[in-house]
Amino acid sequence: MTKGKRRPGQMVGYLRVSALDQKELRQLDGITVDKRFTDKASGKDMHRPQLQLLLEYVRDGDTVVCHAMDRLARNLDDLRKIVLGLTERGVHVRFEKENLTFTGADSPMSHLLLSVMGAFAQFERDLIRERQREGIALAKLREGAYVGRKHSLSLIQAKELRSRVSRGESKTKLAVEFGISRQTLYRYVAGEGN
């Protein structure tokens, strides 16, 4: 469908999951949309390919439907920027979980609701992250309960890597040879690895 031939007033769905192995099936379940945009990426910022395509696609009179505020943005600033940017263009934004719809003719109360609900969503995510950090810290106290991520290199490989870097070998070539990123290489050189 080309941009010039599309009908006005479309229902456009936006779905997002954080990990590639997560499923977005429960989002917008039972809601009919004309077009869907699905990102499998973190919502930490607005640099998501499908979100950018959605922002280019929607027109005056369309409605963007999203399961929840935290699917569209994970922080209040981005949420407000996206919603206000869309509504200024005549695009309505509807959040199913919160049962809220924002239009270009929003009252000061609507702006307050957007800010308050967005702040609560961000607060909830912060609490989850804090509980996760506390759980990891407690698990580390119990021997063997939390082993963390597997090291990219063995102790012998890490020692060889450091030795070769100190002799002046190319870090880029070494990263390719050892099958690690340059960032990981720098962590090993700094002693953060094995």
Coordinates of N, CA and C in Angstrom, one line a residue, residues 130-140 142 146:
E130 N 14.9 -2.6 40.8 CA 15.5 -2.6 42.2 C 15.3 -3.9 42.8
R131 N 14.1 -4.5 42.7 CA 13.9 -5.9 43.3 C 14.8 -6.9 42.7
Q132 N 15.0 -6.8 41.3 CA 15.9 -7.7 40.6 C 17.3 -7.5 41.1
R133 N 17.8 -6.3 41.3 CA 19.2 -6.1 41.8 C 19.3 -6.7 43.2
E134 N 18.3 -6.4 44.1 CA 18.4 -7.0 45.4 C 18.4 -8.5 45.4
G135 N 17.6 -9.1 44.5 CA 17.6 -10.6 44.4 C 18.9 -11.1 44.0
I136 N 19.5 -10.5 43.0 CA 20.9 -10.9 42.6 C 21.9 -10.8 43.7
A137 N 21.8 -9.6 44.4 CA 22.8 -9.4 45.5 C 22.6 -10.5 46.6
L138 N 21.4 -10.9 46.9 CA 21.1 -11.9 47.9 C 21.6 -13.3 47.4
A139 N 21.3 -13.5 46.1 CA 21.7 -14.8 45.5 C 23.3 -14.9 45.5
K140 N 24.0 -13.8 45.3 CA 25.4 -13.9 45.3 C 26.0 -14.2 46.7
R142 N 24.6 -16.4 48.7 CA 24.4 -17.8 48.8 C 25.4 -18.4 47.8
Y146 N 24.0 -17.8 42.3 CA 24.1 -16.9 41.2 C 25.4 -16.9 40.6

